[in-house]
Amino acid sequence: MSGFFGDQPPIRFEGKQSTNPLAFRFYDKDELVLGKSMAEHLRFAVAYWHSFAFEGGDPFGGRTFERPWFGNTMVDAQLKADVAFELFELLGVPFFCFHDADVRPEAETLSESIARLDALGDIFEEKIASTGIKLLWGTANLFSHARFMSGAATNPDPDVFAYAGATIKANMDLTNRLGGENYVLWGGREGYETLLNTNMTQEFDQMGRMLALVVDYKHKIGFEGTILVEPKPQEPMKHQYDYDVASVYGFLKKYGLENEIKVNIEVGHAILAGHTFEHEVATAAMLGILGSIDMNRNDYQSGWDTDQFPNNVAEVALAYYHILKAGGFTTGGTNFDAKLRRQSIDPADLLYGHIGAMDTCARGLRAAAAIIEDGTYEAFLEQRYADWKHPEAQAMLRGERTLEEIAARVQKQGINPKPRSGRQEYLENLINRFV
Ligand code: XLS
Ligand code: NI
Ligand code: NI
């Protein structure tokens, strides 16, 4: 034990009445929800970058956190890994996620950086074996280093494309070796600062090629996980090509990858794109590309991707409703892509952030399940579209009527539809019964 969390015992479920800030009040990993345990439904993961690499900086000031592993040596990296697994065990989460840059110090050459990554891989392999905590996904950081400032796959310089490819390969190899359930691609720099210096047609083809290479390689090495693209509309770039779920789907279709790649949807990114989180989840489910989620929340006044821990039950309940309706996660899960605020400098703050987030998700999941079990909401929706079951409506939908035929019937029968209430307030009240 590193002693970083003092003599803190593992966080336990104590129930709703508990006033212990270091206990779960709602997340009972064994509680059955719709026939499956909460742990199996939610599949929580801690994000290495926010919890162990983030230093508390903001655009106006640097590090506020003091962590004994901040440094550039492999000894620091080992300590960081030790503390990381201590946190995972204290929280009782089944998964974690990482970027290469979070776990190992970067070296002068790519070969040396990869050697360091693989050495961390040996450490992770042992820890995964001894704790049973698994890798939800691995990913490559293709956005922090200056070499990627004009894009990774979409860089005007083909050497950067190649370097990015080599980096992805190393991260896929490690993710595969560790039995990761997914591999994520978030294109933070895949977009532009100004269209004036950008050949978008060329850059789309580069990105399409990179994704195709990734899919090929996945099959070549027999990686059984899912390849996920994470949409985000902007930040760091002014415009990012993976804008939202619908844009990603259009992109995948264009390059014939829609059956190979799914999406990892993040709350804050949905909000930045001008959507609700449940809109993004429902869109992905509709299109058959729902993979995994990055759970967090934005500050709704600041307009930034503030990556705060989620604490809005209503917001997550509707998302879990759509996830449950889509059949739940398969390889995906709930990754807390969330970081402490700059002033939350204590080790205990890492616990409070995750405990609250896990409880919020547990409440959201329970609410979503209650909506489904009650059935009133689904019956309403069913009823609203019920007239589409009629044979004539079905014939129109199946393409068995021409526009002339439809027009002739409307005029012949004197069809004159009466407006029907959409019942929004009724539905909001109904949902609030469960949230
Ligand atoms: C940044 C992204 C990032 C991805 C992984 O906004 O959310 O953290 O999840 O690269
Ligand atoms: Ni994000
Ligand atoms: Ni994310």
PDB file of C-alpha atoms in Angstrom, residues 204-376:
ATOM      1  CA  PHE A 204     -11.716  13.352 -44.414  1.00  0.00           C
ATOM      2  CA  ASP A 205     -10.028  10.799 -46.651  1.00  0.00           C
ATOM      3  CA  GLN A 206      -7.028  10.640 -44.320  1.00  0.00           C
ATOM      4  CA  MET A 207      -9.264  10.048 -41.321  1.00  0.00           C
ATOM      5  CA  GLY A 208     -11.302   7.449 -43.198  1.00  0.00           C
ATOM      6  CA  ARG A 209      -8.072   5.674 -44.136  1.00  0.00           C
ATOM      7  CA  MET A 210      -6.797   5.681 -40.549  1.00  0.00           C
ATOM      8  CA  LEU A 211     -10.039   4.191 -39.254  1.00  0.00           C
ATOM      9  CA  ALA A 212      -9.923   1.518 -41.969  1.00  0.00           C
ATOM     10  CA  LEU A 213      -6.325   0.686 -41.005  1.00  0.00           C
ATOM     11  CA  VAL A 214      -7.372   0.375 -37.359  1.00  0.00           C
ATOM     12  CA  VAL A 215     -10.225  -1.971 -38.258  1.00  0.00           C
ATOM     13  CA  ASP A 216      -7.927  -4.087 -40.458  1.00  0.00           C
ATOM     14  CA  TYR A 217      -5.372  -4.328 -37.697  1.00  0.00           C
ATOM     15  CA  LYS A 218      -8.011  -5.239 -35.133  1.00  0.00           C
ATOM     16  CA  HIS A 219      -8.955  -8.257 -37.241  1.00  0.00           C
ATOM     17  CA  LYS A 220      -5.344  -9.115 -37.946  1.00  0.00           C
ATOM     18  CA  ILE A 221      -4.410  -9.369 -34.265  1.00  0.00           C
ATOM     19  CA  GLY A 222      -7.714 -10.966 -33.301  1.00  0.00           C
ATOM     20  CA  PHE A 223      -8.702  -8.165 -30.933  1.00  0.00           C
ATOM     21  CA  GLU A 224     -12.182  -9.110 -29.773  1.00  0.00           C
ATOM     22  CA  GLY A 225     -13.131  -5.748 -28.325  1.00  0.00           C
ATOM     23  CA  THR A 226     -15.066  -2.956 -30.006  1.00  0.00           C
ATOM     24  CA  ILE A 227     -13.505  -0.021 -31.831  1.00  0.00           C
ATOM     25  CA  LEU A 228     -15.157   3.187 -30.601  1.00  0.00           C
ATOM     26  CA  VAL A 229     -15.022   6.739 -31.929  1.00  0.00           C
ATOM     27  CA  GLU A 230     -15.797   9.456 -29.374  1.00  0.00           C
ATOM     28  CA  PRO A 231     -17.700  12.414 -30.814  1.00  0.00           C
ATOM     29  CA  LYS A 232     -16.983  15.987 -29.713  1.00  0.00           C
ATOM     30  CA  PRO A 233     -17.887  19.130 -31.657  1.00  0.00           C
ATOM     31  CA  GLN A 234     -15.047  21.433 -30.640  1.00  0.00           C
ATOM     32  CA  GLU A 235     -12.408  22.052 -27.942  1.00  0.00           C
ATOM     33  CA  PRO A 236      -9.517  21.947 -28.479  1.00  0.00           C
ATOM     34  CA  MET A 237     -10.176  22.704 -32.183  1.00  0.00           C
ATOM     35  CA  LYS A 238     -12.722  25.249 -33.358  1.00  0.00           C
ATOM     36  CA  HIS A 239     -14.419  22.510 -35.344  1.00  0.00           C
ATOM     37  CA  GLN A 240     -13.953  18.754 -34.972  1.00  0.00           C
ATOM     38  CA  TYR A 241     -15.031  16.280 -37.633  1.00  0.00           C
ATOM     39  CA  ASP A 242     -16.442  13.840 -35.052  1.00  0.00           C
ATOM     40  CA  TYR A 243     -18.972  16.556 -34.186  1.00  0.00           C
ATOM     41  CA  ASP A 244     -21.736  14.379 -32.766  1.00  0.00           C
ATOM     42  CA  VAL A 245     -23.186  10.897 -33.122  1.00  0.00           C
ATOM     43  CA  ALA A 246     -25.044  11.684 -36.334  1.00  0.00           C
ATOM     44  CA  SER A 247     -21.924  13.238 -37.952  1.00  0.00           C
ATOM     45  CA  VAL A 248     -19.828  10.241 -36.946  1.00  0.00           C
ATOM     46  CA  TYR A 249     -22.409   7.898 -38.434  1.00  0.00           C
ATOM     47  CA  GLY A 250     -22.392   9.832 -41.704  1.00  0.00           C
ATOM     48  CA  PHE A 251     -18.608   9.634 -41.724  1.00  0.00           C
ATOM     49  CA  LEU A 252     -18.592   5.888 -41.014  1.00  0.00           C
ATOM     50  CA  LYS A 253     -21.159   5.338 -43.782  1.00  0.00           C
ATOM     51  CA  LYS A 254     -19.078   7.341 -46.253  1.00  0.00           C
ATOM     52  CA  TYR A 255     -16.097   5.089 -45.607  1.00  0.00           C
ATOM     53  CA  GLY A 256     -18.070   1.825 -45.228  1.00  0.00           C
ATOM     54  CA  LEU A 257     -17.172   1.377 -41.560  1.00  0.00           C
ATOM     55  CA  GLU A 258     -20.620   1.574 -39.945  1.00  0.00           C
ATOM     56  CA  ASN A 259     -20.656  -2.112 -39.052  1.00  0.00           C
ATOM     57  CA  GLU A 260     -17.140  -2.069 -37.623  1.00  0.00           C
ATOM     58  CA  ILE A 261     -17.056   0.990 -35.390  1.00  0.00           C
ATOM     59  CA  LYS A 262     -19.376   2.233 -32.643  1.00  0.00           C
ATOM     60  CA  VAL A 263     -19.416   5.380 -30.525  1.00  0.00           C
ATOM     61  CA  ASN A 264     -18.316   6.319 -27.032  1.00  0.00           C
ATOM     62  CA  ILE A 265     -20.679   9.128 -26.040  1.00  0.00           C
ATOM     63  CA  GLU A 266     -19.740  11.726 -23.440  1.00  0.00           C
ATOM     64  CA  VAL A 267     -22.260  13.869 -21.561  1.00  0.00           C
ATOM     65  CA  GLY A 268     -20.261  17.092 -21.805  1.00  0.00           C
ATOM     66  CA  HIS A 269     -19.601  16.612 -25.513  1.00  0.00           C
ATOM     67  CA  ALA A 270     -23.313  16.114 -26.196  1.00  0.00           C
ATOM     68  CA  ILE A 271     -24.025  19.384 -24.410  1.00  0.00           C
ATOM     69  CA  LEU A 272     -21.278  21.217 -26.360  1.00  0.00           C
ATOM     70  CA  ALA A 273     -22.884  19.948 -29.577  1.00  0.00           C
ATOM     71  CA  GLY A 274     -26.196  21.487 -28.532  1.00  0.00           C
ATOM     72  CA  HIS A 275     -27.853  18.175 -27.691  1.00  0.00           C
ATOM     73  CA  THR A 276     -29.066  16.482 -24.555  1.00  0.00           C
ATOM     74  CA  PHE A 277     -27.082  13.417 -23.518  1.00  0.00           C
ATOM     75  CA  GLU A 278     -30.124  11.203 -23.993  1.00  0.00           C
ATOM     76  CA  HIS A 279     -30.487  12.523 -27.541  1.00  0.00           C
ATOM     77  CA  GLU A 280     -26.999  11.281 -28.380  1.00  0.00           C
ATOM     78  CA  VAL A 281     -27.571   7.923 -26.698  1.00  0.00           C
ATOM     79  CA  ALA A 282     -30.940   7.449 -28.429  1.00  0.00           C
ATOM     80  CA  THR A 283     -29.457   8.433 -31.801  1.00  0.00           C
ATOM     81  CA  ALA A 284     -26.646   5.902 -31.434  1.00  0.00           C
ATOM     82  CA  ALA A 285     -29.112   3.209 -30.376  1.00  0.00           C
ATOM     83  CA  MET A 286     -31.323   3.987 -33.370  1.00  0.00           C
ATOM     84  CA  LEU A 287     -28.345   3.730 -35.722  1.00  0.00           C
ATOM     85  CA  GLY A 288     -27.006   0.558 -34.106  1.00  0.00           C
ATOM     86  CA  ILE A 289     -23.697   2.127 -33.032  1.00  0.00           C
ATOM     87  CA  LEU A 290     -24.166   2.541 -29.275  1.00  0.00           C
ATOM     88  CA  GLY A 291     -20.922   1.396 -27.684  1.00  0.00           C
ATOM     89  CA  SER A 292     -19.976   2.982 -24.377  1.00  0.00           C
ATOM     90  CA  ILE A 293     -20.389   6.200 -22.392  1.00  0.00           C
ATOM     91  CA  ASP A 294     -18.103   8.777 -20.832  1.00  0.00           C
ATOM     92  CA  MET A 295     -20.057   9.960 -17.831  1.00  0.00           C
ATOM     93  CA  ASN A 296     -19.560  13.487 -16.511  1.00  0.00           C
ATOM     94  CA  ARG A 297     -21.286  16.841 -16.672  1.00  0.00           C
ATOM     95  CA  ASN A 298     -20.541  20.340 -17.873  1.00  0.00           C
ATOM     96  CA  ASP A 299     -21.008  23.577 -16.042  1.00  0.00           C
ATOM     97  CA  TYR A 300     -24.025  24.891 -17.897  1.00  0.00           C
ATOM     98  CA  GLN A 301     -23.068  28.522 -17.388  1.00  0.00           C
ATOM     99  CA  SER A 302     -19.466  28.399 -18.574  1.00  0.00           C
ATOM    100  CA  GLY A 303     -19.996  26.716 -21.952  1.00  0.00           C
ATOM    101  CA  TRP A 304     -16.815  24.640 -21.609  1.00  0.00           C
ATOM    102  CA  ASP A 305     -16.171  20.923 -21.453  1.00  0.00           C
ATOM    103  CA  THR A 306     -15.598  21.120 -17.704  1.00  0.00           C
ATOM    104  CA  ASP A 307     -15.556  17.338 -17.129  1.00  0.00           C
ATOM    105  CA  GLN A 308     -17.180  17.498 -13.705  1.00  0.00           C
ATOM    106  CA  PHE A 309     -18.417  14.465 -11.856  1.00  0.00           C
ATOM    107  CA  PRO A 310     -22.084  13.811 -12.677  1.00  0.00           C
ATOM    108  CA  ASN A 311     -24.606  14.745  -9.993  1.00  0.00           C
ATOM    109  CA  ASN A 312     -27.839  15.236 -11.908  1.00  0.00           C
ATOM    110  CA  VAL A 313     -29.985  12.140 -11.531  1.00  0.00           C
ATOM    111  CA  ALA A 314     -32.621  13.294 -14.007  1.00  0.00           C
ATOM    112  CA  GLU A 315     -29.994  13.748 -16.734  1.00  0.00           C
ATOM    113  CA  VAL A 316     -28.453  10.320 -16.320  1.00  0.00           C
ATOM    114  CA  ALA A 317     -31.793   8.533 -15.783  1.00  0.00           C
ATOM    115  CA  LEU A 318     -33.013   9.300 -19.284  1.00  0.00           C
ATOM    116  CA  ALA A 319     -29.708   8.196 -20.778  1.00  0.00           C
ATOM    117  CA  TYR A 320     -29.803   4.889 -18.907  1.00  0.00           C
ATOM    118  CA  TYR A 321     -33.415   4.493 -19.992  1.00  0.00           C
ATOM    119  CA  HIS A 322     -32.297   4.521 -23.631  1.00  0.00           C
ATOM    120  CA  ILE A 323     -29.334   2.276 -22.854  1.00  0.00           C
ATOM    121  CA  LEU A 324     -31.621  -0.271 -21.167  1.00  0.00           C
ATOM    122  CA  LYS A 325     -34.081  -0.085 -24.052  1.00  0.00           C
ATOM    123  CA  ALA A 326     -31.211  -0.796 -26.441  1.00  0.00           C
ATOM    124  CA  GLY A 327     -30.416  -3.955 -24.477  1.00  0.00           C
ATOM    125  CA  GLY A 328     -27.757  -2.509 -22.154  1.00  0.00           C
ATOM    126  CA  PHE A 329     -24.011  -2.422 -22.599  1.00  0.00           C
ATOM    127  CA  THR A 330     -22.208  -5.290 -24.256  1.00  0.00           C
ATOM    128  CA  THR A 331     -18.496  -4.402 -24.299  1.00  0.00           C
ATOM    129  CA  GLY A 332     -19.225  -0.820 -23.189  1.00  0.00           C
ATOM    130  CA  GLY A 333     -19.558   0.680 -19.745  1.00  0.00           C
ATOM    131  CA  THR A 334     -19.747   3.888 -17.712  1.00  0.00           C
ATOM    132  CA  ASN A 335     -16.348   5.572 -17.697  1.00  0.00           C
ATOM    133  CA  PHE A 336     -16.016   8.589 -15.416  1.00  0.00           C
ATOM    134  CA  ASP A 337     -14.345  11.049 -17.738  1.00  0.00           C
ATOM    135  CA  ALA A 338     -14.447  13.508 -14.851  1.00  0.00           C
ATOM    136  CA  LYS A 339     -11.874  15.460 -12.902  1.00  0.00           C
ATOM    137  CA  LEU A 340     -11.690  17.209  -9.584  1.00  0.00           C
ATOM    138  CA  ARG A 341     -12.048  20.949  -9.398  1.00  0.00           C
ATOM    139  CA  ARG A 342      -8.822  22.900  -8.990  1.00  0.00           C
ATOM    140  CA  GLN A 343      -9.423  23.524  -5.294  1.00  0.00           C
ATOM    141  CA  SER A 344     -10.215  19.878  -4.483  1.00  0.00           C
ATOM    142  CA  ILE A 345      -6.631  19.002  -3.694  1.00  0.00           C
ATOM    143  CA  ASP A 346      -6.966  16.221  -1.104  1.00  0.00           C
ATOM    144  CA  PRO A 347      -6.833  12.446  -1.720  1.00  0.00           C
ATOM    145  CA  ALA A 348     -10.295  12.205  -0.114  1.00  0.00           C
ATOM    146  CA  ASP A 349     -11.670  14.465  -2.861  1.00  0.00           C
ATOM    147  CA  LEU A 350     -10.945  11.696  -5.384  1.00  0.00           C
ATOM    148  CA  LEU A 351     -13.145   9.425  -3.286  1.00  0.00           C
ATOM    149  CA  TYR A 352     -15.954  11.959  -2.849  1.00  0.00           C
ATOM    150  CA  GLY A 353     -16.035  12.680  -6.589  1.00  0.00           C
ATOM    151  CA  HIS A 354     -16.356   9.035  -7.570  1.00  0.00           C
ATOM    152  CA  ILE A 355     -18.697   8.039  -4.736  1.00  0.00           C
ATOM    153  CA  GLY A 356     -21.162  10.785  -5.648  1.00  0.00           C
ATOM    154  CA  ALA A 357     -20.895   9.933  -9.324  1.00  0.00           C
ATOM    155  CA  MET A 358     -21.488   6.224  -8.747  1.00  0.00           C
ATOM    156  CA  ASP A 359     -24.482   6.969  -6.519  1.00  0.00           C
ATOM    157  CA  THR A 360     -25.893   9.367  -9.123  1.00  0.00           C
ATOM    158  CA  CYS A 361     -25.614   6.688 -11.818  1.00  0.00           C
ATOM    159  CA  ALA A 362     -27.125   4.060  -9.537  1.00  0.00           C
ATOM    160  CA  ARG A 363     -30.124   6.309  -8.884  1.00  0.00           C
ATOM    161  CA  GLY A 364     -30.425   7.039 -12.589  1.00  0.00           C
ATOM    162  CA  LEU A 365     -30.331   3.357 -13.435  1.00  0.00           C
ATOM    163  CA  ARG A 366     -32.959   2.535 -10.808  1.00  0.00           C
ATOM    164  CA  ALA A 367     -35.190   5.327 -12.102  1.00  0.00           C
ATOM    165  CA  ALA A 368     -34.794   4.111 -15.682  1.00  0.00           C
ATOM    166  CA  ALA A 369     -35.668   0.571 -14.641  1.00  0.00           C
ATOM    167  CA  ALA A 370     -38.686   1.837 -12.694  1.00  0.00           C
ATOM    168  CA  ILE A 371     -39.956   3.689 -15.768  1.00  0.00           C
ATOM    169  CA  ILE A 372     -39.702   0.453 -17.743  1.00  0.00           C
ATOM    170  CA  GLU A 373     -41.262  -1.706 -15.017  1.00  0.00           C
ATOM    171  CA  ASP A 374     -44.175   0.674 -14.537  1.00  0.00           C
ATOM    172  CA  GLY A 375     -44.890   0.653 -18.271  1.00  0.00           C
ATOM    173  CA  THR A 376     -47.106   3.772 -18.375  1.00  0.00           C
TER     174      THR A 376
END
